[in-house]
Coordinates of C-alpha atoms and ligand atoms in Angstrom, one line a residue:
M12 CA -15.1 19.6 10.1
D13 CA -13.7 21.1 13.4
E14 CA -11.5 24.4 13.6
L15 CA -8.3 22.6 14.1
H16 CA -8.8 20.4 10.8
S17 CA -9.6 23.3 9.0
L18 CA -6.5 25.3 9.9
L19 CA -4.4 22.3 9.1
L20 CA -6.1 21.8 5.7
D21 CA -5.4 25.4 4.9
R22 CA -1.7 24.8 5.9
A23 CA -1.6 21.9 3.8
L24 CA -3.1 23.6 1.0
N25 CA -0.5 26.3 1.2
T26 CA 2.1 23.7 1.1
I27 CA 0.9 22.0 -1.8
R28 CA 0.5 25.1 -3.7
A29 CA 4.0 26.3 -2.8
G30 CA 5.4 22.9 -4.4
Q31 CA 6.4 21.1 -1.0
L32 CA 5.3 17.9 0.1
V33 CA 2.6 17.0 2.4
A34 CA 1.7 13.2 3.8
I35 CA -1.7 12.6 3.1
P36 CA -4.1 10.0 5.1
T37 CA -5.8 7.8 2.6
E38 CA -8.2 4.6 3.5
T39 CA -5.3 2.3 2.2
V40 CA -1.8 3.8 3.7
Y41 CA -0.7 7.3 4.2
G42 CA 0.9 8.8 0.8
L43 CA 3.5 11.4 0.2
G44 CA 1.7 14.0 -1.9
A45 CA 2.9 16.8 -4.3
D46 CA 1.0 19.0 -6.9
A47 CA 0.9 16.6 -10.0
S48 CA 1.6 19.5 -12.2
N49 CA 4.6 20.8 -10.6
R50 CA 7.7 19.0 -11.8
D51 CA 10.1 20.4 -8.9
A52 CA 7.6 19.4 -6.5
V53 CA 7.1 15.9 -7.9
Q54 CA 10.7 15.3 -8.1
K55 CA 10.9 16.0 -4.2
I56 CA 8.9 12.9 -3.5
Y57 CA 11.5 10.6 -5.4
Q58 CA 14.3 12.5 -3.5
L59 CA 12.8 11.9 -0.1
K60 CA 11.8 8.4 -0.7
G61 CA 15.1 7.4 -2.5
R62 CA 12.8 5.8 -5.3
P63 CA 14.1 5.0 -8.5
A64 CA 12.8 7.5 -11.2
N65 CA 11.2 4.9 -13.4
H66 CA 8.8 3.7 -10.7
P67 CA 5.5 5.8 -11.2
L68 CA 3.1 7.7 -8.9
I69 CA -0.7 7.7 -8.5
I70 CA -2.6 10.8 -9.3
H71 CA -5.4 11.3 -6.6
V72 CA -8.3 13.4 -7.7
Q73 CA -11.4 14.8 -6.0
A74 CA -14.9 13.1 -5.9
P75 CA -18.0 14.8 -7.0
L76 CA -19.9 16.5 -4.4
A77 CA -22.7 14.4 -2.8
G78 CA -26.0 15.4 -4.4
S79 CA -24.4 15.8 -7.9
K80 CA -26.9 15.4 -10.7
D81 CA -24.8 13.8 -13.0
T82 CA -21.9 11.9 -11.1
E83 CA -20.5 10.3 -14.5
K84 CA -20.4 13.4 -16.2
D85 CA -18.4 14.9 -13.0
W86 CA -16.1 12.2 -13.0
L87 CA -15.3 12.5 -16.7
T88 CA -14.6 16.3 -15.9
V89 CA -12.3 15.3 -13.2
L90 CA -10.3 13.0 -15.4
D91 CA -10.3 14.9 -18.5
P92 CA -6.9 16.8 -17.9
W93 CA -5.0 13.7 -17.1
T94 CA -6.3 11.0 -19.4
R95 CA -6.9 10.4 -23.4
H96 CA -9.8 8.0 -23.2
I97 CA -12.2 6.6 -20.7
S98 CA -13.7 3.5 -21.7
E99 CA -17.3 2.3 -20.8
T100 CA -15.7 -0.4 -18.7
A101 CA -13.4 2.1 -16.6
L102 CA -16.5 4.5 -16.1
T103 CA -18.6 1.6 -14.6
L104 CA -15.8 0.6 -12.2
I105 CA -15.5 4.4 -11.2
T106 CA -19.0 4.7 -10.5
H107 CA -18.9 1.6 -8.4
F108 CA -15.8 2.1 -6.6
W109 CA -14.6 5.6 -6.5
P110 CA -14.1 7.1 -4.2
G111 CA -12.3 4.0 -2.8
P112 CA -9.1 1.9 -2.8
L113 CA -9.1 1.0 -6.6
T114 CA -6.4 2.7 -8.7
L115 CA -7.1 2.6 -12.6
V116 CA -4.4 3.0 -15.2
F117 CA -5.4 4.9 -18.4
E118 CA -3.5 6.1 -21.5
K119 CA -2.2 9.5 -20.3
S120 CA -2.9 13.1 -21.7
K121 CA -0.2 15.2 -23.2
L122 CA -0.5 17.2 -19.7
V123 CA 0.8 14.6 -17.5
L124 CA 4.3 15.0 -16.6
D125 CA 6.6 12.0 -17.6
C126 CA 8.3 12.4 -14.0
V127 CA 4.7 11.2 -12.6
T128 CA 4.6 8.3 -14.9
G129 CA 8.1 7.1 -15.1
G130 CA 8.4 7.8 -18.8
Q131 CA 5.3 5.4 -19.6
S132 CA 2.2 6.6 -21.8
T133 CA 0.0 5.4 -18.9
V134 CA -1.1 7.0 -15.8
A135 CA -2.5 5.6 -12.5
I136 CA -5.3 7.6 -11.1
R137 CA -7.3 7.1 -8.0
S138 CA -9.9 9.1 -5.8
P139 CA -9.1 8.4 -2.3
A140 CA -12.3 7.9 0.1
H141 CA -10.5 9.7 3.3
P142 CA -12.4 12.7 4.0
L143 CA -9.4 14.8 5.0
T144 CA -7.8 14.3 1.8
Q145 CA -10.9 14.5 -0.2
E146 CA -11.3 18.1 1.3
L147 CA -7.8 19.2 0.6
L148 CA -8.1 17.8 -3.2
R149 CA -11.5 19.9 -3.4
R150 CA -9.7 23.0 -1.9
F151 CA -6.7 22.5 -4.3
G152 CA -8.8 21.7 -7.5
G153 CA -6.0 20.0 -9.0
G154 CA -4.4 16.5 -8.9
I155 CA -1.8 15.2 -6.0
A156 CA 0.9 12.6 -7.1
A157 CA 1.6 10.4 -4.4
P158 CA 3.1 7.2 -3.6
S159 CA 3.0 5.6 -0.3
A160 CA 5.0 7.6 2.4
N161 CA 7.6 5.4 3.1
R162 CA 11.4 5.1 2.3
Y163 CA 11.7 3.3 -1.0
G164 CA 11.1 -0.7 -0.5
R165 CA 10.1 -0.3 3.3
I166 CA 6.8 -1.0 5.1
S167 CA 4.0 1.5 4.0
P168 CA 2.6 3.9 6.9
T169 CA -0.4 3.4 8.2
S170 CA -0.4 6.3 10.8
A171 CA 0.6 9.8 11.1
A172 CA 3.2 8.7 13.7
D173 CA 4.7 6.0 11.0
V174 CA 5.3 8.6 8.5
E175 CA 7.3 10.7 11.2
T176 CA 9.2 7.4 11.8
E177 CA 10.1 7.0 8.3
F178 CA 11.4 10.4 7.9
P179 CA 13.2 11.3 11.1
N180 CA 15.5 14.2 9.2
N181 CA 12.7 15.9 7.9
P182 CA 10.8 17.2 11.1
N183 CA 9.2 19.9 9.2
L184 CA 7.4 17.6 6.7
L185 CA 3.5 18.5 7.1
I186 CA 1.6 15.2 8.0
L187 CA -2.0 15.6 7.9
D188 CA -3.2 13.4 10.7
G189 CA -6.5 11.4 9.7
G190 CA -5.9 8.6 12.1
P191 CA -5.0 4.9 11.5
C192 CA -5.9 3.9 8.1
E193 CA -9.2 2.0 7.5
H194 CA -7.7 -0.8 5.0
G195 CA -4.1 -0.8 5.8
I196 CA -2.8 -2.1 2.5
E197 CA -2.1 -0.2 -0.9
S198 CA -5.1 0.0 -3.5
T199 CA -6.1 -2.4 -5.8
I200 CA -4.6 -1.6 -9.4
L201 CA -6.2 -2.4 -12.6
D202 CA -4.9 -1.5 -16.2
V203 CA -8.0 -0.2 -18.2
S204 CA -5.7 1.5 -20.7
G205 CA -6.5 -1.1 -23.6
E206 CA -9.5 -2.4 -25.4
G207 CA -9.7 -5.5 -23.7
L208 CA -10.9 -6.7 -20.1
P209 CA -9.2 -4.9 -17.2
K210 CA -6.0 -6.6 -15.9
L211 CA -4.8 -6.9 -12.3
L212 CA -1.7 -5.3 -11.7
R213 CA -1.7 -5.2 -8.0
P214 CA -4.0 -7.1 -5.5
G215 CA -5.9 -5.0 -3.0
S216 CA -8.9 -5.2 -0.7
I217 CA -11.2 -4.8 -3.8
S218 CA -10.8 -8.2 -5.3
P219 CA -11.6 -9.5 -9.0
S220 CA -14.6 -11.3 -7.8
M221 CA -16.1 -8.2 -5.7
I222 CA -15.9 -6.4 -9.1
K223 CA -17.5 -9.5 -11.0
A224 CA -20.2 -9.3 -8.1
S225 CA -21.0 -5.6 -8.5
T226 CA -20.4 -4.7 -12.0
G227 CA -20.6 -8.1 -13.9
I228 CA -17.0 -7.1 -15.2
D229 CA -14.2 -9.7 -15.6
V230 CA -10.8 -8.9 -14.6
V231 CA -7.9 -10.8 -16.1
S232 CA -5.4 -11.6 -13.3
S233 CA -2.2 -13.7 -13.8
S234 CA -1.7 -15.9 -10.9
G235 CA 0.4 -15.2 -7.9
I236 CA 3.3 -12.9 -7.5
A237 CA 3.4 -12.3 -11.2
N238 CA 0.9 -9.6 -10.5
Q239 CA 3.2 -6.7 -10.7
P240 CA 2.8 -3.2 -11.6
R241 CA 4.2 -2.7 -15.0
V242 CA 7.3 -1.0 -13.8
S243 CA 10.9 -2.0 -13.8
G244 CA 11.7 -0.8 -10.5
T245 CA 9.0 -3.1 -8.7
H246 CA 10.9 -6.4 -8.4
L247 CA 9.9 -8.7 -5.7
A248 CA 11.2 -7.1 -2.9
H249 CA 8.7 -4.2 -1.1
Y250 CA 6.8 -3.5 2.2
A251 CA 9.9 -5.0 4.1
P252 CA 11.0 -5.0 7.7
H253 CA 14.8 -4.8 8.8
T254 CA 14.3 -8.1 10.8
A255 CA 14.3 -11.1 8.5
L256 CA 10.7 -12.3 8.2
Y257 CA 9.8 -16.1 7.1
L258 CA 6.7 -17.4 5.9
Y259 CA 6.1 -20.7 7.1
S260 CA 3.6 -23.8 6.0
E261 CA 1.9 -25.2 9.1
S262 CA 3.0 -28.8 8.7
D263 CA 6.7 -27.9 9.0
I264 CA 6.8 -24.9 11.6
A265 CA 7.9 -27.0 14.4
S266 CA 10.9 -28.7 12.9
Q267 CA 12.0 -25.8 11.1
L268 CA 12.0 -23.8 14.4
S269 CA 13.5 -26.6 16.4
G270 CA 16.2 -26.8 13.6
F271 CA 17.0 -23.1 14.3
M272 CA 17.1 -23.1 17.9
N273 CA 19.4 -26.3 18.1
Q274 CA 21.8 -24.7 15.9
E275 CA 21.7 -21.2 17.6
P276 CA 19.9 -21.5 21.3
K277 CA 20.1 -17.9 21.8
L278 CA 18.1 -16.7 19.0
R279 CA 15.1 -14.6 19.9
L280 CA 12.1 -15.4 17.5
A281 CA 8.7 -13.9 16.9
V282 CA 6.2 -16.3 15.8
I283 CA 2.9 -15.3 14.7
V284 CA 0.4 -18.0 14.7
W285 CA -3.2 -18.3 13.7
E286 CA -5.4 -18.1 16.7
H287 CA -6.7 -21.5 16.6
E288 CA -3.3 -23.1 16.2
H289 CA -2.0 -21.0 19.0
S290 CA -2.1 -23.8 21.9
H291 CA -0.9 -26.4 19.5
H292 CA 2.0 -24.7 18.5
Q293 CA 3.0 -23.5 22.2
E294 CA 2.6 -27.2 23.0
E295 CA 4.9 -28.3 20.0
L296 CA 7.5 -25.9 20.7
K297 CA 7.4 -25.7 24.5
A298 CA 11.3 -26.4 24.9
Y299 CA 11.9 -23.0 23.4
L300 CA 9.3 -20.9 25.0
Q301 CA 11.7 -18.7 26.6
N302 CA 13.0 -17.7 23.3
I303 CA 10.0 -17.7 21.2
T304 CA 7.4 -14.8 21.4
F305 CA 4.1 -16.2 20.1
I306 CA 1.6 -13.6 18.6
A307 CA -1.9 -15.1 18.2
I308 CA -4.0 -13.4 15.0
A309 CA -7.3 -14.1 13.7
M310 CA -7.5 -15.8 10.3
D311 CA -9.4 -13.0 8.7
P312 CA -8.0 -11.5 5.5
G313 CA -9.5 -8.1 6.1
L314 CA -8.5 -7.8 9.6
L315 CA -5.1 -9.2 8.8
A316 CA -4.6 -6.5 6.1
K317 CA -5.7 -3.8 8.6
Q318 CA -3.1 -4.8 11.2
L319 CA -0.2 -6.3 9.0
Y320 CA 1.9 -3.3 8.6
R321 CA 1.5 -2.2 12.1
L322 CA 2.6 -5.6 13.3
L323 CA 5.3 -5.7 11.3
R324 CA 6.6 -2.3 12.2
D325 CA 6.2 -3.2 15.9
L326 CA 8.0 -6.5 15.9
D327 CA 10.8 -4.8 13.8
Q328 CA 11.2 -2.8 16.8
G329 CA 11.4 -5.8 19.2
Q330 CA 15.2 -6.9 18.7
Y331 CA 14.2 -10.3 17.2
Q332 CA 16.5 -12.1 14.8
G333 CA 13.5 -13.6 12.9
I334 CA 9.9 -13.0 12.4
F335 CA 7.7 -16.2 11.5
I336 CA 4.2 -15.6 9.7
P337 CA 2.1 -18.6 8.3
S338 CA 1.8 -18.7 4.8
P339 CA -2.1 -17.3 4.1
P340 CA -4.4 -19.8 2.2
K341 CA -4.2 -19.9 -1.6
T342 CA -7.5 -18.4 -2.1
E343 CA -8.4 -15.3 -4.0
A344 CA -9.6 -13.4 -0.4
W345 CA -6.0 -13.8 0.7
D346 CA -4.3 -12.7 -2.6
A347 CA -3.6 -9.1 -1.6
V348 CA -2.4 -10.1 1.9
R349 CA -0.1 -13.2 0.6
D350 CA 1.2 -10.9 -2.2
R351 CA 2.5 -7.9 0.7
L352 CA 3.8 -11.0 2.8
Q353 CA 6.0 -12.6 -0.1
R354 CA 7.2 -9.3 -1.1
A355 CA 7.9 -8.1 2.5
S356 CA 9.8 -11.4 3.2
F357 CA 11.7 -11.2 -0.1
G358 CA 13.1 -8.0 0.8
S359 CA 13.4 -8.5 4.5
G360 CA 16.7 -8.6 6.6
P361 CA 19.3 -6.1 8.0
S362 CA 21.1 -5.5 4.9
S363 CA 18.5 -6.5 2.3
N364 CA 21.0 -5.8 -0.4
N365 CA 20.4 -9.4 -1.6
H366 CA 16.8 -8.6 -2.3
V367 CA 16.3 -4.9 -3.4
S368 CA 18.1 -4.9 -6.7
S369 CA 16.9 -1.3 -7.8
Ligands
AMP29 P1 2.8 3.1 -4.3 O1 1.5 3.3 -3.9 O2 3.9 3.5 -3.2 O3 3.1 1.6 -4.6 O4 3.2 3.8 -5.5 C1 2.4 3.9 -6.5 C2 2.0 2.3 -7.5 O5 1.3 2.5 -8.5 C3 3.2 1.9 -7.7 O6 3.3 0.6 -7.4 C4 3.4 2.0 -9.1 O7 3.9 0.8 -9.8 C5 1.8 1.8 -9.7 N1 1.6 2.7 -10.7 C6 1.6 4.0 -11.1 N2 1.7 4.4 -12.2 C7 1.5 3.0 -13.2 C8 1.3 3.0 -14.3 N3 1.2 3.9 -15.2 N4 1.2 1.6 -14.7 C9 1.2 0.5 -13.8 N5 1.3 0.8 -12.5 C10 1.8 2.1 -12.1
MG30 MG1 4.8 1.9 -2.1

């Protein structure tokens, strides 16, 4: 760790201890963190985000030090203050995937504040893999409660600059700059609070088949967009740009866009296309090339996850009247990206009040 980062970490530590907020880098997206045991500090997260009080946060915890002799025991010690019971299945998931982009939902202990869980009897916990945040957690010794560091319903930040853009009226918000996020979308969330198989609450870069392959554990998943966190404030709208976002199917994009352009010839549209379809679409829509900006992307779920929020944020600044993006294939590998796109599209547009209902 260089001196600059060490000084920054000292500042972040003092800020957390003083009950103030710190934006923390993780491998998924940037989080807006507060001391999970300090009610006033946690309330500041809700105020700054404009997030409904019944929408719970994730508690971030430290990982055992490298070279630990009994990692399982270390994890149990770290989790003990927050949880009532940890099943064998949960412990297996932890030893395979933590620190990493997997959040687990447990029965909560009495110590966990209601404001962290939105009043529920369960608590969501994760150990993030980013070295700066791990070091902060180690120095702090407690849990840091954090949701993504964006205003409620909007696109999650994947860089320190994105966090700044989200909260322009809070120039004093301390942001621990850990560079661009490695995964780019929020963690996978599994409910391991009951006796049965883990339930998928939110798809992420760790998929059920990856879990099955490395642990033999089956994950129960409901299909499509029904995979929502068990909270009343979530609804379908989330991660949304101000510009209207449309998901299109390859077969009817040309006629859909010609329809738009014939009605309103002055529209400026951004059309994201799969790399291998790029020249095909340009040919089909050549009459409108003046108004349409094409952006070619690789058909790779990991890569798109990593770039997605950056792309949406940049296009949102581009004065377009609409952004078009192809519907990803309906396969498990694309579940996380498809989920984010559907929610982003549902909540998008200048007012969004037809979508964000909480
Ligand atoms: P964010 O990372 O901004 O999406 O915020 C934390 C996420 O964790 C939210 O989507 C919550 O719904 C989810 N979460 C937190 N606690 C729980 C819980 N007890 N049960 C289900 N989901 C939870
Ligand atoms: Mg969020």
